[in-house]
Amino acid sequence: MKLAGRISQVKPSLTLAIAAKAKAMKADGIDVCSFSAGEPDFDTPAHIKAAAAKALDEGKTKYGPAAGEPKLREAIAHKLKSNNGLDYQAENVIVTNGGKHSLFNLMLALIEPGDEVIIPAPYWLSYPEMVTLAGGKAVIVPTDASTGYKITPERLRQVITPKTKLFILNSPSNPTGMVYSPEAIKAIAQVIVDADILVVSDEIYEKILYDGATHVSIGSLGSEIFQRTIISNGFAKAYSMTGWRVGYLAGPADLIKATISIQSHSTSNVCTFAQYGAIAALESSQDCVEEMRQAFAKRRQVMLARLNAISGLSCAKPDGAFYMFPDISQTGLKSMDFCNALLEEHQVAVIPGIAFAADNNIRLSYATDMATIEKGLDRLEKFVQSRL
Ligand SMILES: *Cc1c(COP(=O)(O)O)cnc(C)c1O
């Protein structure tokens, strides 16, 4: 069958391939330690599930507005104002099928053939694929440990061209766990305003921060940057609601209107009763978010200490999300070979950095229990020693 040309430019997800292999080994009864998860390992908090169950009982089972339940759009606008200092109304918000879908809607509404979108690497692997599917050009800007895997304002200024439409900012970052400082965010905002381009801030990990790191939403730094900012966020990571598929995009009303129009012809509204769970997530106590964060914080300390005690690996300290991104270059292995050998010889699943355009690194998720972390790190240490 002759498929559409756009398909030949999209790569299948490497993350999913390794995770699937690990799962198949587990199903065969093999004792696999998996650090491949891109999602919290906790159940969704009970009060959120109860709110969705109540909505289901009450018959909230019909089509709703494509843009989302009015009450949820309002709750999100309120959250963005009170938590992030962003002055949005409900009309500035669309509820989407997850943060991934919000970014996809954005690319379809904004990007035309010839438009350039600047993406610092290591990046979340869906960004460039979404830009390509929308017909745009992903401009990948490599970064390394010397700048904490972050793009500097100077570098951003250098790579902007007359064709640049959008910059993608992801802090805290998947896969590196790095967090841009408030000063860095301010300097990046200035570059964006000066060049008169747009920025989308993917803030899905904003609540998962450690050691006093703070999250500054770039659009909160003044009216000039606010007008050029689009926010992508969702419930998946902060509330352990990955399977619920509820996210949102917020930005200038005309842009949001365009994404509503796209959504009305593609997915229509997000699952109606799931949206009632999301309302409860925002309107109830935020203690559940902090409890999960504290559990991540403990695991982070253990994993970071263990990783840096392995000679042959070095790992920068991540201030957010639930990932470690150690450098494996001393082993002489490329990331895919490293991951395949580690899984086959020691039954440990990690994600190769090549998936995020960083072939000298691997990604370990610590969204797993402490016993797995201890056992898996023992095995990883043996593997690295065997390769030095
Ligand atoms: C998980 C994730 C998302 C969104 O996930 P959804 O499940 O679609 O809400 C967005 N960006 C990054 C960087 C992520 O890791």
Short mmCIF file of N, CA, C and O and ligand atoms in Angstrom, two decimals, residues 97-101 124 127 170 174 202 204-205 236-237 242 245 323, ligand 1:
data_model
loop_
_atom_site.label_atom_id
_atom_site.label_comp_id
_atom_site.label_asym_id
_atom_site.label_seq_id
_atom_site.Cartn_x
_atom_site.Cartn_y
_atom_site.Cartn_z
N ASN A 97 -6.67 15.43 25.12
CA ASN A 97 -6.43 14.04 25.52
C ASN A 97 -4.97 13.86 25.96
O ASN A 97 -4.18 13.17 25.32
N GLY A 98 -4.61 14.53 27.02
CA GLY A 98 -3.25 14.47 27.54
C GLY A 98 -2.39 15.62 27.04
O GLY A 98 -2.76 16.34 26.10
N GLY A 99 -1.26 15.78 27.70
CA GLY A 99 -0.32 16.83 27.32
C GLY A 99 0.26 16.59 25.93
O GLY A 99 0.59 17.53 25.20
N LYS A 100 0.38 15.35 25.57
CA LYS A 100 0.90 15.01 24.24
C LYS A 100 -0.03 15.54 23.16
O LYS A 100 0.38 16.18 22.20
N HIS A 101 -1.31 15.32 23.37
CA HIS A 101 -2.31 15.77 22.41
C HIS A 101 -2.40 17.29 22.36
O HIS A 101 -2.64 17.88 21.29
N TRP A 124 12.29 15.44 24.69
CA TRP A 124 11.22 14.43 24.75
C TRP A 124 10.94 14.00 23.32
O TRP A 124 10.74 14.83 22.43
N TYR A 127 8.52 15.57 20.44
CA TYR A 127 8.55 16.95 19.91
C TYR A 127 8.90 17.03 18.42
O TYR A 127 8.14 17.60 17.63
N ASN A 170 11.08 22.83 28.03
CA ASN A 170 10.57 21.76 28.88
C ASN A 170 11.37 21.73 30.18
O ASN A 170 12.48 21.20 30.22
N ASN A 174 12.10 16.02 30.72
CA ASN A 174 12.20 14.60 30.40
C ASN A 174 13.03 14.57 29.12
O ASN A 174 12.59 15.17 28.13
N ASP A 202 6.30 23.35 28.13
CA ASP A 202 5.73 22.07 28.53
C ASP A 202 6.01 21.90 30.02
O ASP A 202 7.13 21.60 30.41
N ILE A 204 4.62 19.84 32.32
CA ILE A 204 4.00 18.64 32.87
C ILE A 204 4.65 18.17 34.17
O ILE A 204 4.02 17.52 34.99
N TYR A 205 5.94 18.51 34.39
CA TYR A 205 6.64 18.09 35.62
C TYR A 205 6.79 19.22 36.63
O TYR A 205 7.61 19.12 37.55
N ALA A 236 -1.33 13.90 34.13
CA ALA A 236 -0.71 12.58 34.12
C ALA A 236 0.38 12.42 35.19
O ALA A 236 0.38 11.46 35.95
N LYS A 237 1.29 13.37 35.27
CA LYS A 237 2.46 13.17 36.11
C LYS A 237 2.20 13.63 37.55
O LYS A 237 2.49 12.90 38.49
N THR A 242 -1.90 8.98 34.23
CA THR A 242 -1.45 8.81 32.83
C THR A 242 -2.51 8.20 31.92
O THR A 242 -2.67 8.63 30.79
N ARG A 245 -5.91 10.27 30.31
CA ARG A 245 -5.81 11.11 29.12
C ARG A 245 -6.52 12.45 29.29
O ARG A 245 -7.49 12.76 28.59
N TYR A 323 13.62 11.22 36.55
CA TYR A 323 14.59 10.55 35.68
C TYR A 323 16.01 10.92 36.06
O TYR A 323 16.28 12.02 36.54
C1 LIG B 1 4.49 12.58 29.99
C2 LIG B 1 4.87 13.80 29.23
C3 LIG B 1 3.91 14.62 28.58
C4 LIG B 1 2.42 14.40 28.52
O1 LIG B 1 1.92 13.19 28.72
P1 LIG B 1 0.36 12.91 28.62
O2 LIG B 1 0.22 11.56 29.20
O3 LIG B 1 -0.01 12.98 27.18
O4 LIG B 1 -0.35 13.97 29.42
C5 LIG B 1 4.34 15.77 27.97
N1 LIG B 1 5.62 16.11 27.94
C6 LIG B 1 6.56 15.37 28.53
C7 LIG B 1 7.95 15.85 28.48
C8 LIG B 1 6.23 14.19 29.18
O5 LIG B 1 7.19 13.44 29.74
#
